[in-house]
Amino acid sequence: MINPRHLPLVFKQVVRHRTRTLLTVGGVAAAMFLFCAVQAMQHAVARATDGRADETTLVVYRENRFCPFTSRLPEHYERRIVAIPHVRSVVPLKIVVNNCRAGLDVITFRGVPEESVESLGLRILEGSLEAWRARGDAALVGRSLAARRGLSVGQSFDAAGVTVTVAGIVDSDAPQDQSVAYVHLPFLQRAARGGGQGIVTQFNVKVDEARHLEAVARAIDAEFRDDQEPTYTSPETAFIARAAHDVVEIVGFTRWLGWACLAAVLGLVANAIVLSVQDRVKEHAILQTLGFRSGLIAALIVLESILLSLLGGAAGAGAAAGVLAWGHFALTVEGVNIAVAADPLAAATGVGLAALLGVAAGLFPAWRASRRPIAQCFRAV
Amino acid sequence: MTTAPFIQCRSLTRAYRKGATVITPLRELDLDVPAGDFVALMGPSGSGKTTLLNLIAGIDRPTAGSLIIGGVDLGRLSAARLADWRAASVGYVFQLYNLVPVLTAYENVELPLLLRRMPSRERHRRVALALELTGIADRHDHYPRQLSGGQEQRVAIARAIVADPPLLVADEPTGDLDGESAAAIMSLLVRLNRELGKTLIMVTHDPRSAAHARRTLHLEKGRLVADDRPNAEAAA
């Protein structure tokens, strides 16, 4: 029915009222920007908090504590945890943040024992592990944090009363590692306010198989139930979900914002198309007089609607991807980072939805335009 | 042996409802038009001229009676088939030209050909020929707002003939033009009728325009009241 040779007609109509088109495309772009940003946040939270069947990492935290400043566990717990069956490795971590509240630009220091750093699965992008080992105040800085703060190797920076020197920029498959600075555990224990030798915030425990996760967690908590510092052990994703509960709830609410954005796109495009079709009643009658079938007229109108919506959708999705990629944002709360990255899936979803909304917005005006008797159209104008 | 007329109307009636009132602008009209004829439709406002023209052009449908053009009973065609028939069989020239303002003269003329599968080179050739024939080739890249009324009407005529339909209908084609432009347009229409053999049905209020036709039909209150053939010998 519709053919590539008809496309210039559609383009001509789209650029016909430039101001109206720009306003519509701009409005759609703004709405789709918001939608894609919300989607990226939703995906980031889902990635960080959805339990996986193959998950093998547990986080041991102080029972009834939710903030890294108040979770204070004796470092020597490590030896007892290692002895529990099915535990493969234990990494004691000291966590210090410059802001305990939720934020998009929080600096998180993670103190790790020197011998454990290789087990973190970090990829060195700049600098070296040797440089980190050679210097007591050295930090391996996550890629996102380095980009966000403009940090480079050799540069010193301080936060939360801790001054460190960047020994390397690192990347990792774990979203948590993108926005943290790994430092030596003894250094952080000394440097942090209220630090304390022999005290850590948490233990990251690797178990040998995912099916042992729950049993090991129960065994760890049972081991320390009667100690002065009892523990609460949970899978890493559940730990993040619990620690970032408020943020997760807020991000969950933003789903409604996303729906509202889509409704706005539908309204904007439908309004533009209705106005455009009303202006062109006579032209459609002329085209029909020339032999254009009403179905073809309807298809041209729907195509025009799709084009408007796609232009705005692509601009909005592209802008959202650009801003997120450039900003390297991480939702951080209680020392837990949820990296909000540019999400190609969210962008593609946004563009796809924009096209669908274009179809939906164009259908009714197209149907009306195609149903109008030709002679009546000429009489009406 | 007699050949069937190109246009055959039998008891052709068009009525429509306006509120509680039924208006019948065309009543039981019988008419035969041979192929290649040039017919002027005259009559006072509301006499049914444009209604008859719209029915013949296939942009309106009869309420009763039959209308057969080129052997096709228009009343029996679906909306889609009727659209296809219009694309292939009729070119419409409006009083107010009705060009699409966002398209150039060339693009306006090209419109009917967009419905046909043909190589773009052939499309270009036909558009160029139509523009040449109507004497407006030098303005092919102008938009309607950049053309005079007479030039716009030439473009409209080029658009009407570009698909080479056997039937041309014109609704007061000179009604909005000055005397000189009107004469030029009429001479163009006459050429299309005489040289290309197009059957031409033209609504007009202007006796000078009607004088070019071979036959003049007078309508009043939806009925045919006179059928003058002052130039009939020219049709032979």
PDB file of C-alpha atoms in Angstrom, chain A residues 141-373:
ATOM      1  CA  VAL A 141      39.465   4.121  41.843  1.00  0.00           C
ATOM      2  CA  GLY A 142      36.394   2.796  40.026  1.00  0.00           C
ATOM      3  CA  ARG A 143      35.964   4.016  36.465  1.00  0.00           C
ATOM      4  CA  SER A 144      32.707   5.893  37.124  1.00  0.00           C
ATOM      5  CA  LEU A 145      34.003   7.638  40.218  1.00  0.00           C
ATOM      6  CA  ALA A 146      37.197   8.652  38.396  1.00  0.00           C
ATOM      7  CA  ALA A 147      35.213  10.015  35.473  1.00  0.00           C
ATOM      8  CA  ARG A 148      32.718  11.790  37.703  1.00  0.00           C
ATOM      9  CA  ARG A 149      35.398  13.456  39.800  1.00  0.00           C
ATOM     10  CA  GLY A 150      37.930  13.879  36.987  1.00  0.00           C
ATOM     11  CA  LEU A 151      40.533  11.796  38.816  1.00  0.00           C
ATOM     12  CA  SER A 152      43.694  10.513  37.173  1.00  0.00           C
ATOM     13  CA  VAL A 153      46.603   8.330  38.229  1.00  0.00           C
ATOM     14  CA  GLY A 154      49.029  10.092  40.595  1.00  0.00           C
ATOM     15  CA  GLN A 155      46.461  12.609  41.733  1.00  0.00           C
ATOM     16  CA  SER A 156      45.576  12.931  45.412  1.00  0.00           C
ATOM     17  CA  PHE A 157      42.107  13.618  46.721  1.00  0.00           C
ATOM     18  CA  ASP A 158      40.405  13.561  50.048  1.00  0.00           C
ATOM     19  CA  ALA A 159      36.928  12.814  51.264  1.00  0.00           C
ATOM     20  CA  ALA A 160      35.470  11.962  54.640  1.00  0.00           C
ATOM     21  CA  GLY A 161      38.766  13.035  56.212  1.00  0.00           C
ATOM     22  CA  VAL A 162      40.730  10.438  54.249  1.00  0.00           C
ATOM     23  CA  THR A 163      43.420  11.551  51.810  1.00  0.00           C
ATOM     24  CA  VAL A 164      44.505   9.056  49.172  1.00  0.00           C
ATOM     25  CA  THR A 165      46.573   8.972  45.999  1.00  0.00           C
ATOM     26  CA  VAL A 166      45.198   7.383  42.859  1.00  0.00           C
ATOM     27  CA  ALA A 167      47.348   4.372  41.934  1.00  0.00           C
ATOM     28  CA  GLY A 168      45.024   2.993  39.300  1.00  0.00           C
ATOM     29  CA  ILE A 169      41.682   3.361  37.568  1.00  0.00           C
ATOM     30  CA  VAL A 170      39.758   0.090  37.579  1.00  0.00           C
ATOM     31  CA  ASP A 171      36.801  -1.505  35.925  1.00  0.00           C
ATOM     32  CA  SER A 172      34.831  -4.533  36.976  1.00  0.00           C
ATOM     33  CA  ASP A 173      31.788  -6.587  36.068  1.00  0.00           C
ATOM     34  CA  ALA A 174      30.342  -5.787  39.494  1.00  0.00           C
ATOM     35  CA  PRO A 175      28.369  -2.530  39.373  1.00  0.00           C
ATOM     36  CA  GLN A 176      29.415  -1.882  42.971  1.00  0.00           C
ATOM     37  CA  ASP A 177      33.055  -1.481  41.962  1.00  0.00           C
ATOM     38  CA  GLN A 178      32.438   1.309  39.440  1.00  0.00           C
ATOM     39  CA  SER A 179      31.981   4.001  42.047  1.00  0.00           C
ATOM     40  CA  VAL A 180      34.297   3.091  44.880  1.00  0.00           C
ATOM     41  CA  ALA A 181      37.941   3.610  45.810  1.00  0.00           C
ATOM     42  CA  TYR A 182      39.745   0.504  47.056  1.00  0.00           C
ATOM     43  CA  VAL A 183      42.394   1.302  49.655  1.00  0.00           C
ATOM     44  CA  HIS A 184      44.512  -0.741  52.028  1.00  0.00           C
ATOM     45  CA  LEU A 185      42.474  -1.993  54.978  1.00  0.00           C
ATOM     46  CA  PRO A 186      44.970  -1.034  57.691  1.00  0.00           C
ATOM     47  CA  PHE A 187      45.317   2.428  56.170  1.00  0.00           C
ATOM     48  CA  LEU A 188      41.562   3.020  56.218  1.00  0.00           C
ATOM     49  CA  GLN A 189      41.246   1.628  59.722  1.00  0.00           C
ATOM     50  CA  ARG A 190      43.808   4.196  60.823  1.00  0.00           C
ATOM     51  CA  ALA A 191      42.690   7.119  58.714  1.00  0.00           C
ATOM     52  CA  ALA A 192      38.957   7.043  59.107  1.00  0.00           C
ATOM     53  CA  ARG A 193      37.242   8.924  61.860  1.00  0.00           C
ATOM     54  CA  GLY A 194      36.095   6.413  64.481  1.00  0.00           C
ATOM     55  CA  GLY A 195      37.990   3.760  62.503  1.00  0.00           C
ATOM     56  CA  GLY A 196      39.722   1.440  64.893  1.00  0.00           C
ATOM     57  CA  GLN A 197      42.315  -1.223  64.324  1.00  0.00           C
ATOM     58  CA  GLY A 198      40.890  -4.698  63.979  1.00  0.00           C
ATOM     59  CA  ILE A 199      37.391  -3.427  63.157  1.00  0.00           C
ATOM     60  CA  VAL A 200      35.714  -3.888  59.787  1.00  0.00           C
ATOM     61  CA  THR A 201      32.303  -2.974  58.421  1.00  0.00           C
ATOM     62  CA  GLN A 202      31.422  -6.226  56.708  1.00  0.00           C
ATOM     63  CA  PHE A 203      32.728  -9.471  55.279  1.00  0.00           C
ATOM     64  CA  ASN A 204      32.163 -10.495  51.696  1.00  0.00           C
ATOM     65  CA  VAL A 205      31.959 -14.256  51.653  1.00  0.00           C
ATOM     66  CA  LYS A 206      32.213 -16.454  48.559  1.00  0.00           C
ATOM     67  CA  VAL A 207      30.604 -19.869  48.825  1.00  0.00           C
ATOM     68  CA  ASP A 208      31.535 -22.803  46.643  1.00  0.00           C
ATOM     69  CA  GLU A 209      28.091 -23.286  45.056  1.00  0.00           C
ATOM     70  CA  ALA A 210      24.973 -21.155  44.795  1.00  0.00           C
ATOM     71  CA  ARG A 211      22.820 -23.870  46.349  1.00  0.00           C
ATOM     72  CA  HIS A 212      24.795 -23.544  49.600  1.00  0.00           C
ATOM     73  CA  LEU A 213      24.200 -19.804  49.901  1.00  0.00           C
ATOM     74  CA  GLU A 214      21.303 -19.896  52.358  1.00  0.00           C
ATOM     75  CA  ALA A 215      22.801 -22.651  54.505  1.00  0.00           C
ATOM     76  CA  VAL A 216      26.127 -20.844  54.811  1.00  0.00           C
ATOM     77  CA  ALA A 217      24.357 -17.591  55.699  1.00  0.00           C
ATOM     78  CA  ARG A 218      22.466 -19.357  58.485  1.00  0.00           C
ATOM     79  CA  ALA A 219      25.642 -21.036  59.689  1.00  0.00           C
ATOM     80  CA  ILE A 220      27.535 -17.722  59.871  1.00  0.00           C
ATOM     81  CA  ASP A 221      24.789 -16.009  61.870  1.00  0.00           C
ATOM     82  CA  ALA A 222      24.547 -19.041  64.158  1.00  0.00           C
ATOM     83  CA  GLU A 223      28.302 -18.918  64.704  1.00  0.00           C
ATOM     84  CA  PHE A 224      28.160 -15.370  66.066  1.00  0.00           C
ATOM     85  CA  ARG A 225      24.691 -15.376  67.637  1.00  0.00           C
ATOM     86  CA  ASP A 226      26.067 -15.310  71.172  1.00  0.00           C
ATOM     87  CA  ASP A 227      28.996 -12.989  70.481  1.00  0.00           C
ATOM     88  CA  GLN A 228      29.095  -9.343  71.465  1.00  0.00           C
ATOM     89  CA  GLU A 229      28.702  -8.377  67.812  1.00  0.00           C
ATOM     90  CA  PRO A 230      26.091 -10.728  66.299  1.00  0.00           C
ATOM     91  CA  THR A 231      25.833 -10.792  62.520  1.00  0.00           C
ATOM     92  CA  TYR A 232      23.166 -10.656  59.855  1.00  0.00           C
ATOM     93  CA  THR A 233      24.179 -12.467  56.672  1.00  0.00           C
ATOM     94  CA  SER A 234      22.386 -12.203  53.349  1.00  0.00           C
ATOM     95  CA  PRO A 235      23.052 -12.663  49.651  1.00  0.00           C
ATOM     96  CA  GLU A 236      24.743  -9.591  48.201  1.00  0.00           C
ATOM     97  CA  THR A 237      21.733  -8.551  46.127  1.00  0.00           C
ATOM     98  CA  ALA A 238      19.400  -8.871  49.091  1.00  0.00           C
ATOM     99  CA  PHE A 239      21.870  -6.886  51.177  1.00  0.00           C
ATOM    100  CA  ILE A 240      21.865  -4.089  48.597  1.00  0.00           C
ATOM    101  CA  ALA A 241      18.082  -4.159  48.421  1.00  0.00           C
ATOM    102  CA  ARG A 242      17.867  -3.883  52.197  1.00  0.00           C
ATOM    103  CA  ALA A 243      20.513  -1.185  52.542  1.00  0.00           C
ATOM    104  CA  ALA A 244      19.106   0.870  49.707  1.00  0.00           C
ATOM    105  CA  HIS A 245      15.488   0.153  50.600  1.00  0.00           C
ATOM    106  CA  ASP A 246      14.372   3.800  50.574  1.00  0.00           C
ATOM    107  CA  VAL A 247      16.042   4.506  47.259  1.00  0.00           C
ATOM    108  CA  VAL A 248      14.625   1.329  45.765  1.00  0.00           C
ATOM    109  CA  GLU A 249      11.136   2.400  46.859  1.00  0.00           C
ATOM    110  CA  ILE A 250      11.562   5.864  45.373  1.00  0.00           C
ATOM    111  CA  VAL A 251      12.903   4.434  42.151  1.00  0.00           C
ATOM    112  CA  GLY A 252       9.966   2.018  42.125  1.00  0.00           C
ATOM    113  CA  PHE A 253       7.613   4.969  42.370  1.00  0.00           C
ATOM    114  CA  THR A 254       9.266   6.606  39.398  1.00  0.00           C
ATOM    115  CA  ARG A 255       7.688   3.850  37.272  1.00  0.00           C
ATOM    116  CA  TRP A 256       4.566   6.030  37.389  1.00  0.00           C
ATOM    117  CA  LEU A 257       6.596   8.942  36.116  1.00  0.00           C
ATOM    118  CA  GLY A 258       7.603   6.761  33.198  1.00  0.00           C
ATOM    119  CA  TRP A 259       3.988   5.974  32.394  1.00  0.00           C
ATOM    120  CA  ALA A 260       3.103   9.654  32.676  1.00  0.00           C
ATOM    121  CA  CYS A 261       5.885  10.442  30.197  1.00  0.00           C
ATOM    122  CA  LEU A 262       4.431   7.994  27.704  1.00  0.00           C
ATOM    123  CA  ALA A 263       0.976   9.520  28.169  1.00  0.00           C
ATOM    124  CA  ALA A 264       2.507  12.952  27.552  1.00  0.00           C
ATOM    125  CA  VAL A 265       4.106  11.722  24.332  1.00  0.00           C
ATOM    126  CA  LEU A 266       0.799  10.276  23.171  1.00  0.00           C
ATOM    127  CA  GLY A 267      -1.004  13.533  23.942  1.00  0.00           C
ATOM    128  CA  LEU A 268       1.604  15.740  22.298  1.00  0.00           C
ATOM    129  CA  VAL A 269       1.810  13.774  19.080  1.00  0.00           C
ATOM    130  CA  ALA A 270      -1.948  13.213  18.862  1.00  0.00           C
ATOM    131  CA  ASN A 271      -2.540  16.936  19.344  1.00  0.00           C
ATOM    132  CA  ALA A 272      -0.048  17.842  16.624  1.00  0.00           C
ATOM    133  CA  ILE A 273      -1.533  15.334  14.204  1.00  0.00           C
ATOM    134  CA  VAL A 274      -5.134  16.331  14.925  1.00  0.00           C
ATOM    135  CA  LEU A 275      -4.254  19.984  14.262  1.00  0.00           C
ATOM    136  CA  SER A 276      -2.327  19.075  11.166  1.00  0.00           C
ATOM    137  CA  VAL A 277      -5.140  16.929   9.787  1.00  0.00           C
ATOM    138  CA  GLN A 278      -7.731  19.605  10.518  1.00  0.00           C
ATOM    139  CA  ASP A 279      -5.630  22.056   8.523  1.00  0.00           C
ATOM    140  CA  ARG A 280      -5.487  19.678   5.585  1.00  0.00           C
ATOM    141  CA  VAL A 281      -9.069  18.509   5.147  1.00  0.00           C
ATOM    142  CA  LYS A 282      -9.123  19.981   1.650  1.00  0.00           C
ATOM    143  CA  GLU A 283      -5.729  18.571   0.712  1.00  0.00           C
ATOM    144  CA  HIS A 284      -6.816  15.088   1.660  1.00  0.00           C
ATOM    145  CA  ALA A 285      -9.877  15.567  -0.497  1.00  0.00           C
ATOM    146  CA  ILE A 286      -7.619  16.643  -3.363  1.00  0.00           C
ATOM    147  CA  LEU A 287      -5.435  13.566  -2.945  1.00  0.00           C
ATOM    148  CA  GLN A 288      -8.522  11.360  -2.895  1.00  0.00           C
ATOM    149  CA  THR A 289      -9.789  13.081  -6.006  1.00  0.00           C
ATOM    150  CA  LEU A 290      -6.491  12.234  -7.672  1.00  0.00           C
ATOM    151  CA  GLY A 291      -7.061   8.581  -6.814  1.00  0.00           C
ATOM    152  CA  PHE A 292      -5.344   8.155  -3.461  1.00  0.00           C
ATOM    153  CA  ARG A 293      -7.262   5.502  -1.569  1.00  0.00           C
ATOM    154  CA  SER A 294      -8.554   6.495   1.847  1.00  0.00           C
ATOM    155  CA  GLY A 295      -6.407   3.742   3.354  1.00  0.00           C
ATOM    156  CA  LEU A 296      -3.318   5.302   1.792  1.00  0.00           C
ATOM    157  CA  ILE A 297      -4.263   8.723   3.154  1.00  0.00           C
ATOM    158  CA  ALA A 298      -4.676   7.147   6.603  1.00  0.00           C
ATOM    159  CA  ALA A 299      -1.317   5.381   6.286  1.00  0.00           C
ATOM    160  CA  LEU A 300       0.397   8.645   5.316  1.00  0.00           C
ATOM    161  CA  ILE A 301      -1.071  10.353   8.391  1.00  0.00           C
ATOM    162  CA  VAL A 302      -0.006   7.506  10.686  1.00  0.00           C
ATOM    163  CA  LEU A 303       3.451   7.582   9.141  1.00  0.00           C
ATOM    164  CA  GLU A 304       3.660  11.304   9.788  1.00  0.00           C
ATOM    165  CA  SER A 305       2.690  10.662  13.395  1.00  0.00           C
ATOM    166  CA  ILE A 306       5.317   7.911  13.719  1.00  0.00           C
ATOM    167  CA  LEU A 307       7.962  10.173  12.240  1.00  0.00           C
ATOM    168  CA  LEU A 308       7.196  12.999  14.686  1.00  0.00           C
ATOM    169  CA  SER A 309       7.203  10.611  17.594  1.00  0.00           C
ATOM    170  CA  LEU A 310      10.352   8.826  16.452  1.00  0.00           C
ATOM    171  CA  LEU A 311      12.260  12.065  15.971  1.00  0.00           C
ATOM    172  CA  GLY A 312      11.398  13.168  19.509  1.00  0.00           C
ATOM    173  CA  GLY A 313      11.882   9.693  20.926  1.00  0.00           C
ATOM    174  CA  ALA A 314      15.300   9.258  19.357  1.00  0.00           C
ATOM    175  CA  ALA A 315      16.391  12.725  20.480  1.00  0.00           C
ATOM    176  CA  GLY A 316      15.173  12.109  24.044  1.00  0.00           C
ATOM    177  CA  ALA A 317      16.632   8.619  24.292  1.00  0.00           C
ATOM    178  CA  GLY A 318      19.909   9.803  22.796  1.00  0.00           C
ATOM    179  CA  ALA A 319      20.081  12.726  25.200  1.00  0.00           C
ATOM    180  CA  ALA A 320      19.337  10.468  28.176  1.00  0.00           C
ATOM    181  CA  ALA A 321      22.017   7.985  27.098  1.00  0.00           C
ATOM    182  CA  GLY A 322      24.482  10.837  26.586  1.00  0.00           C
ATOM    183  CA  VAL A 323      23.792  12.481  29.936  1.00  0.00           C
ATOM    184  CA  LEU A 324      23.976   9.175  31.818  1.00  0.00           C
ATOM    185  CA  ALA A 325      27.177   8.159  30.047  1.00  0.00           C
ATOM    186  CA  TRP A 326      28.737  11.543  30.654  1.00  0.00           C
ATOM    187  CA  GLY A 327      27.546  11.894  34.259  1.00  0.00           C
ATOM    188  CA  HIS A 328      28.620   8.435  35.528  1.00  0.00           C
ATOM    189  CA  PHE A 329      25.920   8.665  38.168  1.00  0.00           C
ATOM    190  CA  ALA A 330      25.625   6.205  41.016  1.00  0.00           C
ATOM    191  CA  LEU A 331      22.795   6.134  43.509  1.00  0.00           C
ATOM    192  CA  THR A 332      24.648   5.656  46.774  1.00  0.00           C
ATOM    193  CA  VAL A 333      23.072   5.032  50.130  1.00  0.00           C
ATOM    194  CA  GLU A 334      24.654   3.602  53.278  1.00  0.00           C
ATOM    195  CA  GLY A 335      27.809   2.875  51.318  1.00  0.00           C
ATOM    196  CA  VAL A 336      25.957   0.801  48.743  1.00  0.00           C
ATOM    197  CA  ASN A 337      26.299   1.949  45.141  1.00  0.00           C
ATOM    198  CA  ILE A 338      23.773   1.451  42.397  1.00  0.00           C
ATOM    199  CA  ALA A 339      25.422   2.547  39.180  1.00  0.00           C
ATOM    200  CA  VAL A 340      22.981   4.309  36.849  1.00  0.00           C
ATOM    201  CA  ALA A 341      24.571   3.725  33.496  1.00  0.00           C
ATOM    202  CA  ALA A 342      23.501   4.594  29.970  1.00  0.00           C
ATOM    203  CA  ASP A 343      21.271   1.669  29.147  1.00  0.00           C
ATOM    204  CA  PRO A 344      21.064   0.718  25.453  1.00  0.00           C
ATOM    205  CA  LEU A 345      18.023  -1.433  26.214  1.00  0.00           C
ATOM    206  CA  ALA A 346      16.235   1.509  27.852  1.00  0.00           C
ATOM    207  CA  ALA A 347      17.121   3.717  24.880  1.00  0.00           C
ATOM    208  CA  ALA A 348      15.935   1.093  22.395  1.00  0.00           C
ATOM    209  CA  THR A 349      12.764   0.576  24.430  1.00  0.00           C
ATOM    210  CA  GLY A 350      12.207   4.319  24.426  1.00  0.00           C
ATOM    211  CA  VAL A 351      12.591   4.598  20.668  1.00  0.00           C
ATOM    212  CA  GLY A 352      10.395   1.544  20.093  1.00  0.00           C
ATOM    213  CA  LEU A 353       7.702   2.868  22.404  1.00  0.00           C
ATOM    214  CA  ALA A 354       7.898   6.246  20.694  1.00  0.00           C
ATOM    215  CA  ALA A 355       7.161   4.527  17.386  1.00  0.00           C
ATOM    216  CA  LEU A 356       4.239   2.619  18.898  1.00  0.00           C
ATOM    217  CA  LEU A 357       2.872   5.768  20.478  1.00  0.00           C
ATOM    218  CA  GLY A 358       3.209   7.458  17.098  1.00  0.00           C
ATOM    219  CA  VAL A 359       1.003   4.761  15.621  1.00  0.00           C
ATOM    220  CA  ALA A 360      -1.506   5.099  18.459  1.00  0.00           C
ATOM    221  CA  ALA A 361      -1.550   8.906  18.213  1.00  0.00           C
ATOM    222  CA  GLY A 362      -2.096   8.852  14.469  1.00  0.00           C
ATOM    223  CA  LEU A 363      -4.757   6.181  14.249  1.00  0.00           C
ATOM    224  CA  PHE A 364      -7.805   8.187  15.231  1.00  0.00           C
ATOM    225  CA  PRO A 365      -7.059  11.308  13.142  1.00  0.00           C
ATOM    226  CA  ALA A 366      -6.123   9.030  10.246  1.00  0.00           C
ATOM    227  CA  TRP A 367      -9.355   7.091  10.564  1.00  0.00           C
ATOM    228  CA  ARG A 368     -11.396  10.294  10.673  1.00  0.00           C
ATOM    229  CA  ALA A 369      -9.602  11.810   7.694  1.00  0.00           C
ATOM    230  CA  SER A 370     -10.063   8.675   5.642  1.00  0.00           C
ATOM    231  CA  ARG A 371     -13.776   8.371   6.430  1.00  0.00           C
ATOM    232  CA  ARG A 372     -14.758  11.864   5.325  1.00  0.00           C
ATOM    233  CA  PRO A 373     -16.606  11.957   1.992  1.00  0.00           C
TER     234      PRO A 373
END
